[in-house]
Amino acid sequence: MGSFIGRVRWKRVLVALGLLAVLAATPWVWVRASSAAYLHDAADVPDAPVALVLGAGLTRAGTPTAFLAGRLDVAADLYRRGKVEVLLVSGDNSRTGYDEPTAMRTYLIGRGVPADVVVADYAGLDTWDSCTRAKRIFGVERLTVVTQEFHLPRAVALCRSAGIEASGVGHDTSDRVATTAYGHFREVFAAGKAMWDGVVTKPDPQFLGPRETGVTSALQR
């Protein structure tokens, strides 16, 4: 009798563990399924009026980190190919002395991108905020997201959840094995917050603010 009860308990534990595994995997599956058809190389990505470049940190000198510089190089390449017309650089400027969007804009202009096609969003504090602000503050309906390849599925999924017709092009960091491996590992857990933001709650960005005309004006230049 005791062994029978023990087997029943183990079965219940295994079923519970299986359900937990399914629940844990669901956000990752959602991210991948939502974005798989919209991930491209620079050569074959559909044309879009705007490229949204997501922030990725600054050095102590206030310049883009290597990963952020890689994203910006991809965006500049898309502009030169005629794949996009305007670059919307979205990052963190929530504290004094830290200004990702200005550093991103300066980097692009320094590499030959015209200043009047680079628009800054100073309140892109995370991926969801950058996506939903692109839609609600800057009025973007269609764009190409630019970020690292390991982050790209989540970024595309969130922008599409924000109501934007989004595709994506990623910066290849496969030569940095350890950092890239960590990035893929982190994305498994970040998918949970992504699904919470993009499907369950769809929260306002931390900073909403009034409508901005920077992108519209740049497209009309």
PDB file of C-alpha atoms in Angstrom:
ATOM      1  CA  MET A   1       0.000   0.000   0.000  1.00  0.00           C
ATOM      2  CA  GLY A   2       2.776   2.373   0.966  1.00  0.00           C
ATOM      3  CA  SER A   3       4.665   1.758  -2.274  1.00  0.00           C
ATOM      4  CA  PHE A   4       1.474   2.387  -4.281  1.00  0.00           C
ATOM      5  CA  ILE A   5       0.900   5.729  -2.557  1.00  0.00           C
ATOM      6  CA  GLY A   6       4.525   6.591  -3.142  1.00  0.00           C
ATOM      7  CA  ARG A   7       4.187   5.885  -6.867  1.00  0.00           C
ATOM      8  CA  VAL A   8       1.063   8.065  -7.063  1.00  0.00           C
ATOM      9  CA  ARG A   9       2.881  10.917  -5.355  1.00  0.00           C
ATOM     10  CA  TRP A  10       5.819  10.608  -7.749  1.00  0.00           C
ATOM     11  CA  LYS A  11       3.464  10.671 -10.715  1.00  0.00           C
ATOM     12  CA  ARG A  12       1.873  13.840  -9.377  1.00  0.00           C
ATOM     13  CA  VAL A  13       5.295  15.402  -8.909  1.00  0.00           C
ATOM     14  CA  LEU A  14       6.302  14.463 -12.446  1.00  0.00           C
ATOM     15  CA  VAL A  15       3.060  15.872 -13.871  1.00  0.00           C
ATOM     16  CA  ALA A  16       3.561  19.090 -11.906  1.00  0.00           C
ATOM     17  CA  LEU A  17       7.140  19.373 -13.126  1.00  0.00           C
ATOM     18  CA  GLY A  18       5.966  18.779 -16.678  1.00  0.00           C
ATOM     19  CA  LEU A  19       3.359  21.523 -16.403  1.00  0.00           C
ATOM     20  CA  LEU A  20       5.955  23.900 -14.971  1.00  0.00           C
ATOM     21  CA  ALA A  21       8.288  23.097 -17.862  1.00  0.00           C
ATOM     22  CA  VAL A  22       5.532  23.850 -20.371  1.00  0.00           C
ATOM     23  CA  LEU A  23       4.695  27.130 -18.646  1.00  0.00           C
ATOM     24  CA  ALA A  24       8.343  28.107 -18.539  1.00  0.00           C
ATOM     25  CA  ALA A  25       8.830  27.332 -22.223  1.00  0.00           C
ATOM     26  CA  THR A  26       5.680  29.106 -23.441  1.00  0.00           C
ATOM     27  CA  PRO A  27       7.137  32.664 -23.524  1.00  0.00           C
ATOM     28  CA  TRP A  28      10.211  31.512 -25.441  1.00  0.00           C
ATOM     29  CA  VAL A  29       8.016  29.668 -27.945  1.00  0.00           C
ATOM     30  CA  TRP A  30       5.806  32.759 -28.316  1.00  0.00           C
ATOM     31  CA  VAL A  31       8.820  34.989 -29.017  1.00  0.00           C
ATOM     32  CA  ARG A  32      10.163  32.599 -31.637  1.00  0.00           C
ATOM     33  CA  ALA A  33       6.825  31.921 -33.312  1.00  0.00           C
ATOM     34  CA  SER A  34       5.900  35.612 -33.400  1.00  0.00           C
ATOM     35  CA  SER A  35       9.143  36.689 -35.022  1.00  0.00           C
ATOM     36  CA  ALA A  36      10.434  33.811 -37.156  1.00  0.00           C
ATOM     37  CA  ALA A  37       8.961  35.040 -40.440  1.00  0.00           C
ATOM     38  CA  TYR A  38      10.313  38.565 -39.992  1.00  0.00           C
ATOM     39  CA  LEU A  39      14.050  38.046 -39.354  1.00  0.00           C
ATOM     40  CA  HIS A  40      16.263  39.005 -42.284  1.00  0.00           C
ATOM     41  CA  ASP A  41      19.721  39.827 -43.532  1.00  0.00           C
ATOM     42  CA  ALA A  42      20.476  43.388 -44.636  1.00  0.00           C
ATOM     43  CA  ALA A  43      20.343  42.319 -48.287  1.00  0.00           C
ATOM     44  CA  ASP A  44      16.846  40.812 -48.193  1.00  0.00           C
ATOM     45  CA  VAL A  45      14.986  42.764 -45.519  1.00  0.00           C
ATOM     46  CA  PRO A  46      11.894  44.533 -46.918  1.00  0.00           C
ATOM     47  CA  ASP A  47      12.213  48.282 -47.350  1.00  0.00           C
ATOM     48  CA  ALA A  48      10.767  50.310 -44.468  1.00  0.00           C
ATOM     49  CA  PRO A  49      10.611  54.036 -43.777  1.00  0.00           C
ATOM     50  CA  VAL A  50      12.324  53.719 -40.385  1.00  0.00           C
ATOM     51  CA  ALA A  51      15.026  51.667 -38.696  1.00  0.00           C
ATOM     52  CA  LEU A  52      14.657  51.473 -34.920  1.00  0.00           C
ATOM     53  CA  VAL A  53      18.084  51.061 -33.304  1.00  0.00           C
ATOM     54  CA  LEU A  54      17.918  49.890 -29.686  1.00  0.00           C
ATOM     55  CA  GLY A  55      20.421  51.101 -27.090  1.00  0.00           C
ATOM     56  CA  ALA A  56      23.067  48.766 -25.666  1.00  0.00           C
ATOM     57  CA  GLY A  57      25.165  50.774 -23.228  1.00  0.00           C
ATOM     58  CA  LEU A  58      27.989  53.287 -23.278  1.00  0.00           C
ATOM     59  CA  THR A  59      31.644  53.114 -22.355  1.00  0.00           C
ATOM     60  CA  ARG A  60      33.063  55.191 -19.517  1.00  0.00           C
ATOM     61  CA  ALA A  61      34.049  57.735 -22.141  1.00  0.00           C
ATOM     62  CA  GLY A  62      30.406  58.090 -23.147  1.00  0.00           C
ATOM     63  CA  THR A  63      30.780  56.404 -26.525  1.00  0.00           C
ATOM     64  CA  PRO A  64      28.822  53.382 -27.775  1.00  0.00           C
ATOM     65  CA  THR A  65      29.947  49.987 -26.514  1.00  0.00           C
ATOM     66  CA  ALA A  66      31.174  47.493 -29.092  1.00  0.00           C
ATOM     67  CA  PHE A  67      27.760  45.837 -29.241  1.00  0.00           C
ATOM     68  CA  LEU A  68      25.967  49.164 -29.653  1.00  0.00           C
ATOM     69  CA  ALA A  69      28.461  50.272 -32.302  1.00  0.00           C
ATOM     70  CA  GLY A  70      27.709  47.027 -34.152  1.00  0.00           C
ATOM     71  CA  ARG A  71      24.003  47.808 -34.150  1.00  0.00           C
ATOM     72  CA  LEU A  72      24.672  51.322 -35.402  1.00  0.00           C
ATOM     73  CA  ASP A  73      26.921  50.023 -38.182  1.00  0.00           C
ATOM     74  CA  VAL A  74      24.116  47.713 -39.320  1.00  0.00           C
ATOM     75  CA  ALA A  75      21.652  50.634 -39.310  1.00  0.00           C
ATOM     76  CA  ALA A  76      24.050  52.843 -41.282  1.00  0.00           C
ATOM     77  CA  ASP A  77      24.439  50.040 -43.824  1.00  0.00           C
ATOM     78  CA  LEU A  78      20.668  49.758 -44.194  1.00  0.00           C
ATOM     79  CA  TYR A  79      20.476  53.493 -44.831  1.00  0.00           C
ATOM     80  CA  ARG A  80      23.220  53.376 -47.465  1.00  0.00           C
ATOM     81  CA  ARG A  81      21.509  50.451 -49.190  1.00  0.00           C
ATOM     82  CA  GLY A  82      18.297  52.483 -49.403  1.00  0.00           C
ATOM     83  CA  LYS A  83      16.471  49.985 -47.202  1.00  0.00           C
ATOM     84  CA  VAL A  84      15.396  52.679 -44.719  1.00  0.00           C
ATOM     85  CA  GLU A  85      15.018  56.458 -44.864  1.00  0.00           C
ATOM     86  CA  VAL A  86      15.192  57.494 -41.202  1.00  0.00           C
ATOM     87  CA  LEU A  87      17.087  56.072 -38.226  1.00  0.00           C
ATOM     88  CA  LEU A  88      15.293  56.291 -34.875  1.00  0.00           C
ATOM     89  CA  VAL A  89      17.878  55.760 -32.136  1.00  0.00           C
ATOM     90  CA  SER A  90      16.214  54.761 -28.875  1.00  0.00           C
ATOM     91  CA  GLY A  91      18.024  54.527 -25.570  1.00  0.00           C
ATOM     92  CA  ASP A  92      18.419  55.569 -21.961  1.00  0.00           C
ATOM     93  CA  ASN A  93      18.787  59.202 -20.912  1.00  0.00           C
ATOM     94  CA  SER A  94      17.073  58.829 -17.541  1.00  0.00           C
ATOM     95  CA  ARG A  95      19.953  60.148 -15.458  1.00  0.00           C
ATOM     96  CA  THR A  96      22.393  63.034 -15.646  1.00  0.00           C
ATOM     97  CA  GLY A  97      25.600  62.255 -17.479  1.00  0.00           C
ATOM     98  CA  TYR A  98      24.266  59.189 -19.291  1.00  0.00           C
ATOM     99  CA  ASP A  99      22.854  59.812 -22.763  1.00  0.00           C
ATOM    100  CA  GLU A 100      22.677  56.835 -25.084  1.00  0.00           C
ATOM    101  CA  PRO A 101      20.618  58.461 -27.870  1.00  0.00           C
ATOM    102  CA  THR A 102      22.971  61.427 -28.277  1.00  0.00           C
ATOM    103  CA  ALA A 103      26.000  59.112 -28.367  1.00  0.00           C
ATOM    104  CA  MET A 104      24.237  56.932 -30.936  1.00  0.00           C
ATOM    105  CA  ARG A 105      23.318  59.940 -33.064  1.00  0.00           C
ATOM    106  CA  THR A 106      26.851  61.323 -32.893  1.00  0.00           C
ATOM    107  CA  TYR A 107      28.292  57.956 -33.919  1.00  0.00           C
ATOM    108  CA  LEU A 108      26.042  57.701 -36.970  1.00  0.00           C
ATOM    109  CA  ILE A 109      26.678  61.258 -38.112  1.00  0.00           C
ATOM    110  CA  GLY A 110      30.399  60.661 -37.694  1.00  0.00           C
ATOM    111  CA  ARG A 111      30.091  57.785 -40.153  1.00  0.00           C
ATOM    112  CA  GLY A 112      28.414  59.793 -42.846  1.00  0.00           C
ATOM    113  CA  VAL A 113      24.711  59.434 -42.075  1.00  0.00           C
ATOM    114  CA  PRO A 114      23.042  62.843 -42.606  1.00  0.00           C
ATOM    115  CA  ALA A 115      22.089  64.516 -39.334  1.00  0.00           C
ATOM    116  CA  ASP A 116      18.571  65.293 -40.527  1.00  0.00           C
ATOM    117  CA  VAL A 117      17.656  61.607 -40.871  1.00  0.00           C
ATOM    118  CA  VAL A 118      18.771  60.573 -37.367  1.00  0.00           C
ATOM    119  CA  VAL A 119      16.034  61.067 -34.759  1.00  0.00           C
ATOM    120  CA  ALA A 120      16.578  60.452 -31.043  1.00  0.00           C
ATOM    121  CA  ASP A 121      14.187  58.870 -28.548  1.00  0.00           C
ATOM    122  CA  TYR A 122      15.540  59.676 -25.086  1.00  0.00           C
ATOM    123  CA  ALA A 123      13.192  57.390 -23.140  1.00  0.00           C
ATOM    124  CA  GLY A 124      13.785  53.952 -24.636  1.00  0.00           C
ATOM    125  CA  LEU A 125      14.482  52.363 -21.271  1.00  0.00           C
ATOM    126  CA  ASP A 126      13.810  48.797 -22.388  1.00  0.00           C
ATOM    127  CA  THR A 127      12.758  46.959 -25.521  1.00  0.00           C
ATOM    128  CA  TRP A 128       9.014  47.288 -24.913  1.00  0.00           C
ATOM    129  CA  ASP A 129       9.297  51.012 -24.171  1.00  0.00           C
ATOM    130  CA  SER A 130      11.322  51.597 -27.347  1.00  0.00           C
ATOM    131  CA  CYS A 131       8.789  49.721 -29.456  1.00  0.00           C
ATOM    132  CA  THR A 132       5.635  51.212 -27.999  1.00  0.00           C
ATOM    133  CA  ARG A 133       7.096  54.741 -27.991  1.00  0.00           C
ATOM    134  CA  ALA A 134       8.023  54.336 -31.665  1.00  0.00           C
ATOM    135  CA  LYS A 135       4.337  53.683 -32.327  1.00  0.00           C
ATOM    136  CA  ARG A 136       2.606  55.979 -29.841  1.00  0.00           C
ATOM    137  CA  ILE A 137       5.019  58.911 -29.606  1.00  0.00           C
ATOM    138  CA  PHE A 138       6.705  58.976 -33.023  1.00  0.00           C
ATOM    139  CA  GLY A 139       3.807  57.595 -35.085  1.00  0.00           C
ATOM    140  CA  VAL A 140       5.792  54.799 -36.730  1.00  0.00           C
ATOM    141  CA  GLU A 141       3.633  52.176 -38.444  1.00  0.00           C
ATOM    142  CA  ARG A 142       6.334  50.134 -40.211  1.00  0.00           C
ATOM    143  CA  LEU A 143       9.993  49.690 -39.322  1.00  0.00           C
ATOM    144  CA  THR A 144      13.061  47.515 -39.253  1.00  0.00           C
ATOM    145  CA  VAL A 145      14.417  46.747 -35.779  1.00  0.00           C
ATOM    146  CA  VAL A 146      18.202  46.642 -35.407  1.00  0.00           C
ATOM    147  CA  THR A 147      19.867  44.875 -32.496  1.00  0.00           C
ATOM    148  CA  GLN A 148      22.085  41.849 -31.832  1.00  0.00           C
ATOM    149  CA  GLU A 149      20.999  38.619 -33.508  1.00  0.00           C
ATOM    150  CA  PHE A 150      20.323  36.887 -30.173  1.00  0.00           C
ATOM    151  CA  HIS A 151      18.047  39.758 -29.085  1.00  0.00           C
ATOM    152  CA  LEU A 152      16.318  40.197 -32.443  1.00  0.00           C
ATOM    153  CA  PRO A 153      13.427  37.684 -32.061  1.00  0.00           C
ATOM    154  CA  ARG A 154      12.285  39.328 -28.822  1.00  0.00           C
ATOM    155  CA  ALA A 155      12.635  42.836 -30.256  1.00  0.00           C
ATOM    156  CA  VAL A 156      10.618  41.980 -33.361  1.00  0.00           C
ATOM    157  CA  ALA A 157       7.957  40.167 -31.338  1.00  0.00           C
ATOM    158  CA  LEU A 158       7.522  43.130 -29.008  1.00  0.00           C
ATOM    159  CA  CYS A 159       7.373  45.710 -31.790  1.00  0.00           C
ATOM    160  CA  ARG A 160       4.738  43.667 -33.572  1.00  0.00           C
ATOM    161  CA  SER A 161       2.802  43.358 -30.299  1.00  0.00           C
ATOM    162  CA  ALA A 162       2.979  47.143 -30.033  1.00  0.00           C
ATOM    163  CA  GLY A 163       1.064  47.366 -33.305  1.00  0.00           C
ATOM    164  CA  ILE A 164       3.974  47.978 -35.697  1.00  0.00           C
ATOM    165  CA  GLU A 165       4.591  46.106 -38.931  1.00  0.00           C
ATOM    166  CA  ALA A 166       8.122  45.152 -37.917  1.00  0.00           C
ATOM    167  CA  SER A 167      10.950  43.195 -39.500  1.00  0.00           C
ATOM    168  CA  GLY A 168      14.441  42.861 -38.080  1.00  0.00           C
ATOM    169  CA  VAL A 169      18.112  42.729 -38.998  1.00  0.00           C
ATOM    170  CA  GLY A 170      20.668  41.568 -36.449  1.00  0.00           C
ATOM    171  CA  HIS A 171      24.295  42.340 -35.727  1.00  0.00           C
ATOM    172  CA  ASP A 172      26.312  39.122 -35.855  1.00  0.00           C
ATOM    173  CA  THR A 173      28.427  38.658 -32.703  1.00  0.00           C
ATOM    174  CA  SER A 174      29.254  34.984 -33.194  1.00  0.00           C
ATOM    175  CA  ASP A 175      32.985  35.796 -33.047  1.00  0.00           C
ATOM    176  CA  ARG A 176      32.473  36.725 -29.370  1.00  0.00           C
ATOM    177  CA  VAL A 177      31.561  33.268 -28.213  1.00  0.00           C
ATOM    178  CA  ALA A 178      31.201  33.781 -24.447  1.00  0.00           C
ATOM    179  CA  THR A 179      29.230  37.017 -24.656  1.00  0.00           C
ATOM    180  CA  THR A 180      26.969  35.688 -27.396  1.00  0.00           C
ATOM    181  CA  ALA A 181      26.317  32.464 -25.494  1.00  0.00           C
ATOM    182  CA  TYR A 182      25.346  34.508 -22.436  1.00  0.00           C
ATOM    183  CA  GLY A 183      23.069  36.632 -24.630  1.00  0.00           C
ATOM    184  CA  HIS A 184      21.198  33.571 -25.883  1.00  0.00           C
ATOM    185  CA  PHE A 185      20.944  32.224 -22.318  1.00  0.00           C
ATOM    186  CA  ARG A 186      19.571  35.537 -21.039  1.00  0.00           C
ATOM    187  CA  GLU A 187      16.948  35.654 -23.782  1.00  0.00           C
ATOM    188  CA  VAL A 188      15.330  32.466 -22.476  1.00  0.00           C
ATOM    189  CA  PHE A 189      14.475  34.260 -19.231  1.00  0.00           C
ATOM    190  CA  ALA A 190      13.793  37.657 -20.816  1.00  0.00           C
ATOM    191  CA  ALA A 191      11.062  36.024 -22.905  1.00  0.00           C
ATOM    192  CA  GLY A 192       8.877  35.826 -19.792  1.00  0.00           C
ATOM    193  CA  LYS A 193       8.846  39.598 -19.304  1.00  0.00           C
ATOM    194  CA  ALA A 194       8.418  40.069 -23.042  1.00  0.00           C
ATOM    195  CA  MET A 195       5.257  37.970 -23.106  1.00  0.00           C
ATOM    196  CA  TRP A 196       3.967  39.698 -19.975  1.00  0.00           C
ATOM    197  CA  ASP A 197       4.487  43.122 -21.576  1.00  0.00           C
ATOM    198  CA  GLY A 198       3.562  42.285 -25.141  1.00  0.00           C
ATOM    199  CA  VAL A 199       0.594  39.964 -24.608  1.00  0.00           C
ATOM    200  CA  VAL A 200      -0.762  40.133 -21.061  1.00  0.00           C
ATOM    201  CA  THR A 201      -0.503  43.728 -19.840  1.00  0.00           C
ATOM    202  CA  LYS A 202       0.690  45.963 -22.716  1.00  0.00           C
ATOM    203  CA  PRO A 203       1.740  48.681 -20.230  1.00  0.00           C
ATOM    204  CA  ASP A 204       2.371  52.316 -20.995  1.00  0.00           C
ATOM    205  CA  PRO A 205       6.081  53.084 -21.331  1.00  0.00           C
ATOM    206  CA  GLN A 206       7.697  54.489 -18.210  1.00  0.00           C
ATOM    207  CA  PHE A 207       7.763  57.885 -19.900  1.00  0.00           C
ATOM    208  CA  LEU A 208       4.930  58.499 -22.343  1.00  0.00           C
ATOM    209  CA  GLY A 209       4.764  62.226 -23.028  1.00  0.00           C
ATOM    210  CA  PRO A 210       3.366  64.173 -25.977  1.00  0.00           C
ATOM    211  CA  ARG A 211       3.495  63.165 -29.636  1.00  0.00           C
ATOM    212  CA  GLU A 212       6.810  63.987 -31.327  1.00  0.00           C
ATOM    213  CA  THR A 213       7.146  64.916 -34.995  1.00  0.00           C
ATOM    214  CA  GLY A 214      10.847  64.143 -35.517  1.00  0.00           C
ATOM    215  CA  VAL A 215      10.320  61.027 -37.624  1.00  0.00           C
ATOM    216  CA  THR A 216       7.506  62.539 -39.692  1.00  0.00           C
ATOM    217  CA  SER A 217       9.545  65.667 -40.380  1.00  0.00           C
ATOM    218  CA  ALA A 218      12.603  63.624 -41.355  1.00  0.00           C
ATOM    219  CA  LEU A 219      10.542  61.527 -43.778  1.00  0.00           C
ATOM    220  CA  GLN A 220       9.161  64.701 -45.370  1.00  0.00           C
ATOM    221  CA  ARG A 221      12.537  66.369 -45.841  1.00  0.00           C
TER     222      ARG A 221
END
